[in-house]
Tab-separated table of N, CA and C in Angstrom:
chain	number	residue	atom	x	y	z
A	1151	UNK	N	-173.815	-36.727	-5.891
A	1151	UNK	CA	-172.739	-35.929	-6.412
A	1151	UNK	C	-173.011	-35.832	-7.908
A	1152	UNK	N	-172.872	-34.611	-8.451
A	1152	UNK	CA	-173.074	-34.331	-9.752
A	1152	UNK	C	-171.951	-34.818	-10.651
A	1153	UNK	N	-172.296	-35.369	-11.910
A	1153	UNK	CA	-171.203	-35.588	-12.820
A	1153	UNK	C	-170.399	-34.464	-13.301
A	1154	UNK	N	-169.123	-34.662	-13.466
A	1154	UNK	CA	-168.372	-33.537	-14.052
A	1154	UNK	C	-168.628	-33.361	-15.568
A	1155	UNK	N	-168.643	-32.197	-15.869
A	1155	UNK	CA	-168.820	-31.919	-17.434
A	1155	UNK	C	-167.669	-31.045	-18.001
A	1156	UNK	N	-167.413	-31.397	-19.263
A	1156	UNK	CA	-166.427	-30.615	-19.904
A	1156	UNK	C	-164.931	-31.299	-19.762
A	1157	UNK	N	-163.894	-30.395	-20.030
A	1157	UNK	CA	-162.512	-30.981	-20.075
A	1157	UNK	C	-161.725	-30.220	-18.987
A	1158	UNK	N	-161.106	-31.144	-18.040
A	1158	UNK	CA	-160.188	-30.605	-17.025
A	1158	UNK	C	-158.881	-31.042	-17.262
A	1159	UNK	N	-157.967	-30.176	-17.682
A	1159	UNK	CA	-156.689	-30.487	-18.000
A	1159	UNK	C	-155.786	-30.732	-16.684
A	1160	UNK	N	-155.079	-31.915	-16.796
A	1160	UNK	CA	-154.178	-32.313	-15.776
A	1160	UNK	C	-152.716	-31.980	-16.091
A	1161	UNK	N	-152.194	-32.389	-17.268
A	1161	UNK	CA	-150.928	-32.162	-17.622
A	1161	UNK	C	-150.775	-32.109	-19.172
A	1162	UNK	N	-149.787	-31.236	-19.403
A	1162	UNK	CA	-149.601	-30.971	-20.979
A	1162	UNK	C	-148.121	-31.129	-21.281
A	1163	UNK	N	-147.910	-31.513	-22.479
A	1163	UNK	CA	-146.415	-31.785	-22.987
A	1163	UNK	C	-146.095	-30.678	-23.980
A	1164	UNK	N	-145.734	-29.605	-23.542
A	1164	UNK	CA	-145.402	-28.425	-24.414
A	1164	UNK	C	-144.148	-28.771	-25.128
A	1165	UNK	N	-143.364	-29.624	-24.562
A	1165	UNK	CA	-141.956	-29.884	-25.369
A	1165	UNK	C	-142.161	-30.650	-26.476
A	1166	UNK	N	-143.371	-31.474	-26.575
A	1166	UNK	CA	-143.588	-32.317	-27.698
A	1166	UNK	C	-143.846	-31.425	-28.954
A	1167	UNK	N	-144.699	-30.424	-28.698
A	1167	UNK	CA	-144.995	-29.544	-29.831
A	1167	UNK	C	-143.702	-28.840	-30.399
A	1168	UNK	N	-142.734	-28.552	-29.529
A	1168	UNK	CA	-141.522	-27.984	-29.796
A	1168	UNK	C	-140.511	-28.922	-30.663
A	1169	UNK	N	-140.536	-30.269	-30.156
A	1169	UNK	CA	-139.496	-31.132	-30.746
A	1169	UNK	C	-140.074	-31.908	-31.926
A	1170	UNK	N	-141.417	-31.945	-32.198
A	1170	UNK	CA	-142.002	-32.697	-33.296
A	1170	UNK	C	-143.020	-31.879	-34.234
A	1171	UNK	N	-142.943	-32.286	-35.507
A	1171	UNK	CA	-144.078	-32.011	-36.442
A	1171	UNK	C	-145.230	-32.776	-36.022
A	1172	UNK	N	-146.451	-32.286	-35.546
A	1172	UNK	CA	-147.620	-32.990	-35.222
A	1172	UNK	C	-148.267	-33.281	-36.564
A	1173	UNK	N	-148.532	-34.684	-36.871
A	1173	UNK	CA	-149.093	-34.971	-38.233
A	1173	UNK	C	-150.698	-35.219	-37.998
A	1174	UNK	N	-150.990	-35.814	-36.848
A	1174	UNK	CA	-152.339	-36.322	-36.573
A	1174	UNK	C	-152.542	-36.552	-35.055
A	1175	UNK	N	-153.595	-36.128	-34.593
A	1175	UNK	CA	-153.920	-36.367	-33.113
A	1175	UNK	C	-155.165	-37.250	-32.967
A	1176	UNK	N	-155.070	-37.942	-31.783
A	1176	UNK	CA	-156.120	-38.830	-31.440
A	1176	UNK	C	-156.457	-38.720	-29.899
A	1177	UNK	N	-157.629	-38.912	-29.504
A	1177	UNK	CA	-158.104	-39.086	-28.180
A	1177	UNK	C	-158.247	-40.533	-27.836
A	1178	UNK	N	-157.473	-40.869	-26.629
A	1178	UNK	CA	-157.586	-42.242	-26.190
A	1178	UNK	C	-157.969	-42.293	-24.743
A	1179	UNK	N	-158.683	-43.413	-24.297
A	1179	UNK	CA	-158.919	-43.670	-23.035
A	1179	UNK	C	-157.735	-44.297	-22.324
A	1180	UNK	N	-157.681	-44.244	-21.023
A	1180	UNK	CA	-156.632	-44.961	-20.351
A	1180	UNK	C	-157.249	-46.065	-19.323
A	1181	UNK	N	-156.473	-47.165	-19.304
A	1181	UNK	CA	-156.823	-48.164	-18.225
A	1181	UNK	C	-156.058	-47.846	-16.905
A	1182	UNK	N	-156.696	-47.417	-15.988
A	1182	UNK	CA	-156.099	-46.951	-14.687
A	1182	UNK	C	-156.532	-47.718	-13.507
A	1183	UNK	N	-155.790	-47.641	-12.495
A	1183	UNK	CA	-156.085	-48.296	-11.032
A	1183	UNK	C	-156.810	-47.040	-10.348
A	1184	UNK	N	-157.386	-47.459	-9.154
A	1184	UNK	CA	-158.098	-46.451	-8.430
A	1184	UNK	C	-157.271	-45.441	-7.849
A	1185	UNK	N	-156.093	-45.805	-7.410
A	1185	UNK	CA	-155.153	-44.767	-6.795
A	1185	UNK	C	-154.570	-43.873	-7.810
A	1186	UNK	N	-154.397	-44.428	-9.147
A	1186	UNK	CA	-154.053	-43.565	-10.174
A	1186	UNK	C	-154.977	-42.419	-10.550
A	1187	UNK	N	-156.183	-42.704	-10.455
A	1187	UNK	CA	-157.304	-41.733	-10.759
A	1187	UNK	C	-157.294	-40.757	-9.621
A	1188	UNK	N	-157.209	-41.139	-8.379
A	1188	UNK	CA	-157.264	-40.281	-7.295
A	1188	UNK	C	-155.965	-39.341	-7.293
A	1189	UNK	N	-154.924	-39.829	-7.681
A	1189	UNK	CA	-153.772	-38.902	-7.843
A	1189	UNK	C	-153.904	-37.941	-9.026
A	1190	UNK	N	-154.427	-38.488	-10.129
A	1190	UNK	CA	-154.665	-37.556	-11.307
A	1190	UNK	C	-155.786	-36.427	-10.863
A	1191	UNK	N	-156.794	-36.945	-10.073
A	1191	UNK	CA	-157.774	-35.825	-9.713
A	1191	UNK	C	-157.056	-34.616	-8.784
A	1192	UNK	N	-156.100	-35.015	-8.087
A	1192	UNK	CA	-155.257	-34.036	-7.435
A	1192	UNK	C	-154.365	-33.142	-8.299
A	1193	UNK	N	-154.502	-33.560	-9.603
A	1193	UNK	CA	-153.711	-32.681	-10.706
A	1193	UNK	C	-152.322	-32.951	-10.752
A	1194	UNK	N	-151.803	-34.192	-10.345
A	1194	UNK	CA	-150.454	-34.419	-10.353
A	1194	UNK	C	-150.103	-35.555	-11.382
A	1195	UNK	N	-149.351	-35.029	-12.382
A	1195	UNK	CA	-148.800	-36.049	-13.582
A	1195	UNK	C	-147.862	-35.229	-14.338
A	1196	UNK	N	-146.996	-36.080	-15.089
A	1196	UNK	CA	-146.064	-35.544	-15.833
A	1196	UNK	C	-145.880	-36.416	-17.172
A	1197	UNK	N	-146.004	-35.751	-18.338
A	1197	UNK	CA	-145.811	-36.331	-19.674
A	1197	UNK	C	-144.534	-36.164	-20.297
A	1198	UNK	N	-143.584	-35.472	-19.605
A	1198	UNK	CA	-142.320	-35.112	-20.125
A	1198	UNK	C	-141.657	-36.222	-20.930
A	1199	UNK	N	-141.459	-37.398	-20.408
A	1199	UNK	CA	-140.732	-38.419	-21.054
A	1199	UNK	C	-141.499	-39.560	-21.748
A	1200	UNK	N	-142.866	-39.265	-21.811
A	1200	UNK	CA	-143.734	-40.201	-22.300
A	1200	UNK	C	-143.760	-40.545	-23.692
A	1201	UNK	N	-144.175	-41.751	-24.020
A	1201	UNK	CA	-144.276	-42.073	-25.413
A	1201	UNK	C	-145.110	-43.308	-25.394
A	1202	UNK	N	-145.635	-43.586	-26.792
A	1202	UNK	CA	-146.632	-44.729	-27.007
A	1202	UNK	C	-146.003	-45.628	-27.819
A	1203	UNK	N	-146.198	-46.871	-27.540
A	1203	UNK	CA	-145.525	-48.088	-28.203
A	1203	UNK	C	-146.669	-49.135	-28.636
A	1204	UNK	N	-146.684	-49.576	-29.839
A	1204	UNK	CA	-147.636	-50.708	-30.245
A	1204	UNK	C	-146.996	-51.991	-29.882
A	1205	UNK	N	-147.834	-52.943	-29.360
A	1205	UNK	CA	-147.441	-54.180	-28.886
A	1205	UNK	C	-148.531	-55.188	-29.123
A	1206	UNK	N	-148.548	-56.078	-30.084
A	1206	UNK	CA	-149.495	-57.051	-30.222
A	1206	UNK	C	-150.793	-56.417	-30.545
A	1207	UNK	N	-150.915	-55.427	-31.497
A	1207	UNK	CA	-152.121	-54.754	-31.785
A	1207	UNK	C	-152.760	-54.048	-30.632
A	1208	UNK	N	-152.021	-53.594	-29.698
A	1208	UNK	CA	-152.413	-52.837	-28.493
A	1208	UNK	C	-151.539	-51.654	-28.388
A	1209	UNK	N	-152.099	-50.397	-27.914
A	1209	UNK	CA	-151.251	-49.275	-27.760
A	1209	UNK	C	-151.022	-49.139	-26.258
A	1210	UNK	N	-149.707	-48.951	-25.986
A	1210	UNK	CA	-149.369	-48.838	-24.613
A	1210	UNK	C	-148.578	-47.491	-24.346
A	1211	UNK	N	-148.926	-46.803	-23.223
A	1211	UNK	CA	-148.261	-45.572	-22.910
A	1211	UNK	C	-147.173	-45.824	-21.891
A	1212	UNK	N	-145.998	-45.397	-22.190
A	1212	UNK	CA	-144.782	-45.546	-21.276
A	1212	UNK	C	-144.229	-44.290	-20.754
A	1213	UNK	N	-143.590	-44.416	-19.603
A	1213	UNK	CA	-142.849	-43.367	-19.010
A	1213	UNK	C	-143.805	-42.120	-18.612
A	1214	UNK	N	-144.868	-42.230	-18.495
A	1214	UNK	CA	-145.715	-41.096	-17.951
A	1214	UNK	C	-145.656	-41.280	-16.471
A	1215	UNK	N	-145.365	-40.192	-15.777
A	1215	UNK	CA	-145.196	-40.140	-14.361
A	1215	UNK	C	-146.513	-39.705	-13.576
A	1216	UNK	N	-147.122	-40.675	-12.986
A	1216	UNK	CA	-148.391	-40.405	-12.194
A	1216	UNK	C	-147.985	-40.757	-10.638
A	1217	UNK	N	-147.660	-39.743	-9.814
A	1217	UNK	CA	-147.152	-39.983	-8.483
A	1217	UNK	C	-148.013	-40.942	-7.671
A	1218	UNK	N	-147.422	-41.523	-6.694
A	1218	UNK	CA	-148.399	-42.349	-5.787
A	1218	UNK	C	-149.297	-41.495	-5.081
A	1219	UNK	N	-150.476	-42.115	-4.800
A	1219	UNK	CA	-151.513	-41.384	-4.038
A	1219	UNK	C	-151.146	-41.233	-2.646
A	1220	UNK	N	-151.186	-40.097	-1.991
A	1220	UNK	CA	-150.784	-39.745	-0.658
A	1220	UNK	C	-151.366	-40.430	0.428
A	1221	UNK	N	-152.658	-40.760	0.177
A	1221	UNK	CA	-153.364	-41.575	1.226
A	1221	UNK	C	-153.580	-43.031	0.801
A	1222	UNK	N	-152.804	-43.423	-0.204
A	1222	UNK	CA	-152.881	-44.719	-0.611
A	1222	UNK	C	-152.241	-45.688	0.326
A	1223	UNK	N	-152.514	-46.956	0.399
A	1223	UNK	CA	-151.895	-48.051	1.275
A	1223	UNK	C	-151.068	-48.920	0.310
A	1224	UNK	N	-150.998	-50.198	0.786
A	1224	UNK	CA	-150.134	-51.278	-0.027
A	1224	UNK	C	-150.752	-51.317	-1.524
A	1225	UNK	N	-151.940	-50.890	-1.729
A	1225	UNK	CA	-152.553	-51.096	-3.017
A	1225	UNK	C	-152.182	-50.113	-3.995
A	1226	UNK	N	-151.191	-49.041	-3.556
A	1226	UNK	CA	-150.838	-47.987	-4.438
A	1226	UNK	C	-150.105	-48.450	-5.778
A	1227	UNK	N	-150.127	-47.731	-6.659
A	1227	UNK	CA	-149.446	-48.094	-8.009
A	1227	UNK	C	-148.139	-47.749	-8.164
A	1228	UNK	N	-147.310	-48.230	-9.004
A	1228	UNK	CA	-145.968	-47.668	-9.229
A	1228	UNK	C	-146.008	-46.520	-10.163
A	1229	UNK	N	-145.210	-45.623	-9.937
A	1229	UNK	CA	-145.334	-44.324	-10.582
A	1229	UNK	C	-145.190	-44.278	-12.073
A	1230	UNK	N	-144.419	-45.079	-12.655
A	1230	UNK	CA	-144.044	-45.166	-14.045
A	1230	UNK	C	-144.465	-46.279	-14.747
A	1231	UNK	N	-145.469	-47.004	-14.356
A	1231	UNK	CA	-145.783	-48.259	-14.946
A	1231	UNK	C	-146.439	-48.117	-16.359
A	1232	UNK	N	-146.362	-48.992	-17.343
A	1232	UNK	CA	-147.008	-48.946	-18.552
A	1232	UNK	C	-148.530	-48.972	-18.492
A	1233	UNK	N	-149.171	-48.246	-19.326
A	1233	UNK	CA	-150.669	-48.046	-19.177
A	1233	UNK	C	-151.157	-48.367	-20.500
A	1234	UNK	N	-152.322	-49.159	-20.605
A	1234	UNK	CA	-152.910	-49.515	-21.741
A	1234	UNK	C	-153.805	-48.427	-22.377
A	1235	UNK	N	-153.798	-48.078	-23.591
A	1235	UNK	CA	-154.525	-47.097	-24.166
A	1235	UNK	C	-155.895	-47.754	-24.939
A	1236	UNK	N	-156.988	-47.069	-24.809
A	1236	UNK	CA	-158.158	-47.493	-25.372
A	1236	UNK	C	-158.383	-46.758	-26.662
A	1237	UNK	N	-158.288	-47.331	-27.700
A	1237	UNK	CA	-158.454	-46.827	-29.074
A	1237	UNK	C	-159.357	-47.809	-29.965
A	1238	UNK	N	-160.057	-47.209	-30.902
A	1238	UNK	CA	-160.803	-48.052	-31.971
A	1238	UNK	C	-159.751	-48.811	-32.797
A	1239	UNK	N	-160.147	-49.996	-33.119
A	1239	UNK	CA	-159.241	-51.009	-33.941
A	1239	UNK	C	-158.619	-50.258	-35.118
A	1240	UNK	N	-159.516	-49.502	-35.887
A	1240	UNK	CA	-159.069	-48.740	-37.062
A	1240	UNK	C	-157.882	-47.725	-36.711
A	1241	UNK	N	-158.126	-47.063	-35.596
A	1241	UNK	CA	-156.969	-46.029	-35.166
A	1241	UNK	C	-155.754	-46.809	-34.876
A	1242	UNK	N	-155.863	-47.927	-34.190
A	1242	UNK	CA	-154.668	-48.718	-33.802
A	1242	UNK	C	-153.994	-49.229	-34.986
A	1243	UNK	N	-154.668	-49.714	-36.018
A	1243	UNK	CA	-154.012	-50.120	-37.159
A	1243	UNK	C	-153.338	-48.996	-37.966
A	1244	UNK	N	-154.006	-47.906	-37.892
A	1244	UNK	CA	-153.534	-46.871	-38.706
A	1244	UNK	C	-152.196	-46.250	-37.931
A	1245	UNK	N	-152.258	-46.078	-36.726
A	1245	UNK	CA	-151.136	-45.755	-36.004
A	1245	UNK	C	-149.941	-46.722	-35.909
A	1246	UNK	N	-150.275	-47.962	-36.031
A	1246	UNK	CA	-149.319	-49.123	-36.138
A	1246	UNK	C	-148.585	-48.878	-37.553
A	1247	UNK	N	-149.264	-48.752	-38.526
A	1247	UNK	CA	-148.661	-48.691	-39.819
A	1247	UNK	C	-147.787	-47.546	-39.928
A	1248	UNK	N	-148.320	-46.360	-39.581
A	1248	UNK	CA	-147.625	-45.020	-39.790
A	1248	UNK	C	-146.371	-45.095	-38.708
A	1249	UNK	N	-146.484	-45.486	-37.587
A	1249	UNK	CA	-145.290	-45.604	-36.664
A	1249	UNK	C	-144.175	-46.479	-37.181
A	1250	UNK	N	-144.461	-47.438	-38.008
A	1250	UNK	CA	-143.312	-48.204	-38.625
A	1250	UNK	C	-142.503	-47.457	-39.651
A	1251	UNK	N	-143.054	-46.223	-40.149
A	1251	UNK	CA	-142.286	-45.517	-41.091
A	1251	UNK	C	-141.111	-44.903	-40.449
A	1252	UNK	N	-140.060	-44.550	-41.099
A	1252	UNK	CA	-138.997	-43.980	-40.656
A	1252	UNK	C	-139.173	-42.471	-40.091
A	1253	UNK	N	-138.759	-42.314	-38.886
A	1253	UNK	CA	-138.822	-40.891	-38.318
A	1253	UNK	C	-140.189	-40.682	-37.653
A	1254	UNK	N	-141.074	-41.461	-37.623
A	1254	UNK	CA	-142.451	-41.273	-37.079
A	1254	UNK	C	-142.443	-41.879	-35.715
A	1255	UNK	N	-143.131	-41.339	-34.734
A	1255	UNK	CA	-143.339	-41.620	-33.318
A	1255	UNK	C	-144.725	-41.225	-32.949
A	1256	UNK	N	-145.146	-41.882	-31.683
A	1256	UNK	CA	-146.437	-41.419	-31.141
A	1256	UNK	C	-146.100	-40.878	-29.788
A	1257	UNK	N	-146.507	-39.649	-29.591
A	1257	UNK	CA	-146.291	-38.948	-28.342
A	1257	UNK	C	-147.505	-38.375	-27.628
A	1258	UNK	N	-147.436	-38.463	-26.333
A	1258	UNK	CA	-148.646	-37.966	-25.717
A	1258	UNK	C	-148.623	-36.386	-25.574
A	1259	UNK	N	-149.615	-35.700	-25.792
A	1259	UNK	CA	-149.681	-34.211	-25.783
A	1259	UNK	C	-150.344	-33.692	-24.631
A	1260	UNK	N	-151.408	-34.292	-24.116
A	1260	UNK	CA	-152.279	-33.838	-22.996
A	1260	UNK	C	-152.794	-34.844	-22.268
A	1261	UNK	N	-152.989	-34.721	-20.963
A	1261	UNK	CA	-153.678	-35.744	-20.136
A	1261	UNK	C	-154.866	-34.845	-19.381
A	1262	UNK	N	-156.072	-35.354	-19.596
A	1262	UNK	CA	-157.146	-34.595	-19.010
A	1262	UNK	C	-158.381	-35.491	-18.604
A	1263	UNK	N	-159.334	-34.942	-17.840
A	1263	UNK	CA	-160.580	-35.597	-17.632
A	1263	UNK	C	-161.535	-35.010	-18.589
A	1264	UNK	N	-162.401	-35.943	-19.220
A	1264	UNK	CA	-163.500	-35.442	-20.072
A	1264	UNK	C	-164.602	-36.095	-19.684
A	1265	UNK	N	-165.580	-35.283	-19.067
A	1265	UNK	CA	-166.914	-35.826	-18.432
A	1265	UNK	C	-166.567	-36.850	-17.418
A	1266	UNK	N	-165.613	-36.562	-16.692
A	1266	UNK	CA	-165.251	-37.562	-15.545
A	1266	UNK	C	-164.439	-38.720	-15.954
A	1267	UNK	N	-164.047	-38.826	-17.197
A	1267	UNK	CA	-163.070	-40.050	-17.466
A	1267	UNK	C	-161.742	-39.597	-17.986
A	1268	UNK	N	-160.744	-40.219	-17.509
A	1268	UNK	CA	-159.339	-39.977	-17.963
A	1268	UNK	C	-159.113	-40.258	-19.362
A	1269	UNK	N	-158.595	-39.300	-20.055
A	1269	UNK	CA	-158.259	-39.318	-21.446
A	1269	UNK	C	-156.828	-38.697	-21.782
A	1270	UNK	N	-156.241	-39.230	-22.824
A	1270	UNK	CA	-154.962	-38.676	-23.159
A	1270	UNK	C	-155.078	-38.363	-24.631
A	1271	UNK	N	-154.484	-37.293	-24.993
A	1271	UNK	CA	-154.421	-36.776	-26.392
A	1271	UNK	C	-153.103	-37.254	-26.984
A	1272	UNK	N	-153.017	-38.075	-27.965
A	1272	UNK	CA	-151.711	-38.647	-28.447
A	1272	UNK	C	-151.718	-38.070	-29.855
A	1273	UNK	N	-150.398	-38.009	-30.442
A	1273	UNK	CA	-150.136	-37.460	-31.691
A	1273	UNK	C	-149.280	-38.376	-32.497
A	1274	UNK	N	-149.497	-38.590	-33.687
A	1274	UNK	CA	-148.433	-39.282	-34.657
A	1274	UNK	C	-147.462	-37.979	-35.053
A	1275	UNK	N	-146.248	-38.052	-34.822
A	1275	UNK	CA	-145.432	-37.098	-35.125
A	1275	UNK	C	-144.009	-37.538	-35.753
A	1276	UNK	N	-143.509	-36.535	-36.347
A	1276	UNK	CA	-142.174	-36.642	-36.922
A	1276	UNK	C	-141.185	-35.785	-36.280
A	1277	UNK	N	-139.920	-36.196	-35.920
A	1277	UNK	CA	-139.020	-35.303	-35.301
A	1277	UNK	C	-138.569	-34.112	-36.061
A	1278	UNK	N	-138.447	-32.974	-35.402
A	1278	UNK	CA	-137.922	-31.767	-36.009
A	1278	UNK	C	-136.363	-31.828	-35.973
A	1279	UNK	N	-135.657	-31.243	-37.117
A	1279	UNK	CA	-134.309	-31.009	-36.971
A	1279	UNK	C	-134.075	-29.662	-36.121
A	1280	UNK	N	-132.728	-29.556	-35.768
A	1280	UNK	CA	-132.410	-28.387	-34.979
A	1280	UNK	C	-132.827	-27.066	-35.668
A	1281	UNK	N	-132.624	-27.031	-36.989
A	1281	UNK	CA	-132.888	-25.685	-37.644
A	1281	UNK	C	-134.384	-25.561	-37.709
A	1282	UNK	N	-135.216	-26.567	-37.781
A	1282	UNK	CA	-136.710	-26.451	-37.793
A	1282	UNK	C	-137.125	-25.823	-36.412
A	1283	UNK	N	-136.491	-26.285	-35.330
A	1283	UNK	CA	-136.828	-25.757	-34.067
A	1283	UNK	C	-136.557	-24.279	-33.963
A	1284	UNK	N	-135.315	-23.977	-34.413
A	1284	UNK	CA	-135.014	-22.498	-34.343
A	1284	UNK	C	-135.816	-21.672	-35.270
A	1285	UNK	N	-136.237	-22.188	-36.356
A	1285	UNK	CA	-137.154	-21.379	-37.223
A	1285	UNK	C	-138.711	-21.327	-36.562
A	1286	UNK	N	-139.029	-22.380	-35.773
A	1286	UNK	CA	-140.338	-22.164	-35.144
A	1286	UNK	C	-140.353	-21.066	-34.020
A	1287	UNK	N	-139.123	-21.184	-33.213
A	1287	UNK	CA	-139.063	-20.106	-32.287
A	1287	UNK	C	-138.987	-18.705	-32.811
A	1288	UNK	N	-138.272	-18.548	-33.993
A	1288	UNK	CA	-138.104	-17.135	-34.615
A	1288	UNK	C	-139.475	-16.913	-35.162
A	1289	UNK	N	-140.223	-17.660	-35.674
A	1289	UNK	CA	-141.695	-17.225	-36.145
A	1289	UNK	C	-142.425	-16.952	-34.969
A	1290	UNK	N	-142.462	-17.677	-33.813
A	1290	UNK	CA	-143.219	-17.328	-32.685
A	1290	UNK	C	-142.823	-15.959	-32.131
A	1291	UNK	N	-141.515	-15.673	-32.126
A	1291	UNK	CA	-141.043	-14.397	-31.517
A	1291	UNK	C	-141.526	-13.309	-32.510
A	1292	UNK	N	-141.411	-13.385	-33.802
A	1292	UNK	CA	-141.871	-12.413	-34.829
A	1292	UNK	C	-143.331	-12.236	-34.607
A	1293	UNK	N	-144.157	-13.230	-34.436
A	1293	UNK	CA	-145.533	-12.978	-34.245
A	1293	UNK	C	-145.842	-12.193	-33.001
A	1294	UNK	N	-145.042	-12.420	-31.899
A	1294	UNK	CA	-145.208	-11.694	-30.682
A	1294	UNK	C	-144.972	-10.347	-30.820
A	1295	UNK	N	-143.939	-9.951	-31.483
A	1295	UNK	CA	-143.377	-8.630	-31.815
A	1295	UNK	C	-144.410	-7.839	-32.628
A	1296	UNK	N	-145.029	-8.459	-33.559
A	1296	UNK	CA	-146.097	-7.836	-34.387
A	1296	UNK	C	-147.197	-7.656	-33.496
A	1297	UNK	N	-147.652	-8.474	-32.741
A	1297	UNK	CA	-148.848	-8.157	-31.939
A	1297	UNK	C	-148.542	-7.127	-30.908
A	1298	UNK	N	-147.340	-6.952	-30.415
A	1298	UNK	CA	-147.068	-5.876	-29.557
A	1298	UNK	C	-147.061	-4.608	-30.208
A	1299	UNK	N	-146.506	-4.639	-31.395
A	1299	UNK	CA	-146.596	-3.364	-32.160
A	1299	UNK	C	-147.948	-2.926	-32.538
A	1300	UNK	N	-148.890	-3.864	-32.997
A	1300	UNK	CA	-150.171	-3.599	-33.280
A	1300	UNK	C	-150.916	-3.027	-32.062
A	1301	UNK	N	-150.838	-3.581	-30.894
A	1301	UNK	CA	-151.401	-3.032	-29.723
A	1301	UNK	C	-150.954	-1.737	-29.232
A	1302	UNK	N	-149.710	-1.446	-29.398
A	1302	UNK	CA	-149.046	-0.090	-29.106
A	1302	UNK	C	-149.709	0.878	-29.994
A	1303	UNK	N	-149.842	0.608	-31.471
A	1303	UNK	CA	-150.465	1.561	-32.295
A	1303	UNK	C	-152.071	1.752	-31.970
A	1304	UNK	N	-152.713	0.689	-31.490
A	1304	UNK	CA	-154.175	0.713	-31.103
A	1304	UNK	C	-154.246	1.738	-29.875
A	1305	UNK	N	-153.325	1.527	-28.891
A	1305	UNK	CA	-153.327	2.429	-27.771
A	1305	UNK	C	-153.117	3.879	-28.053
A	1306	UNK	N	-152.169	4.184	-28.947
A	1306	UNK	CA	-151.992	5.483	-29.370
A	1306	UNK	C	-153.188	6.080	-30.086
A	1307	UNK	N	-153.947	5.259	-30.835
A	1307	UNK	CA	-155.146	5.813	-31.619
A	1307	UNK	C	-156.301	6.174	-30.695
A	1308	UNK	N	-156.389	5.283	-29.635
A	1308	UNK	CA	-157.362	5.584	-28.553
A	1308	UNK	C	-157.177	6.853	-27.752
A	1309	UNK	N	-155.910	7.280	-27.499
A	1309	UNK	CA	-155.478	8.311	-26.599
A	1309	UNK	C	-155.760	9.621	-27.245
């Protein structure tokens, strides 16, 4: 069987980009059991309530839902267990010091396979206020309307 190449997305946390200002992103490996990997290969996971917490100079991923493997037996994993993240010592120290600051948190953005290994993209983030969220939505909508207008003009010029 040939090794997988590239990046295969499993789950994405779009709400995190809406709720937080992303300051810095990191790629981390995950410590998983066999049934968790098989369940992820079926493309089933949810990052909606996930967060990262530092404990004794280790990074742990909490509340990420990886459903039980359908063909699993008594060796199946629990769906919302905490999972250890694999990061370099320097990255852990930086994240630990930054997350101690007021208003900063670490959130998972994406879960994917990279060259056959499960990875999670985590971000150091600062929470947005309600008016920031509205402003972001307004900017996105304005950008969309401008693109529509430009494409309409291009269509008329071609005709």
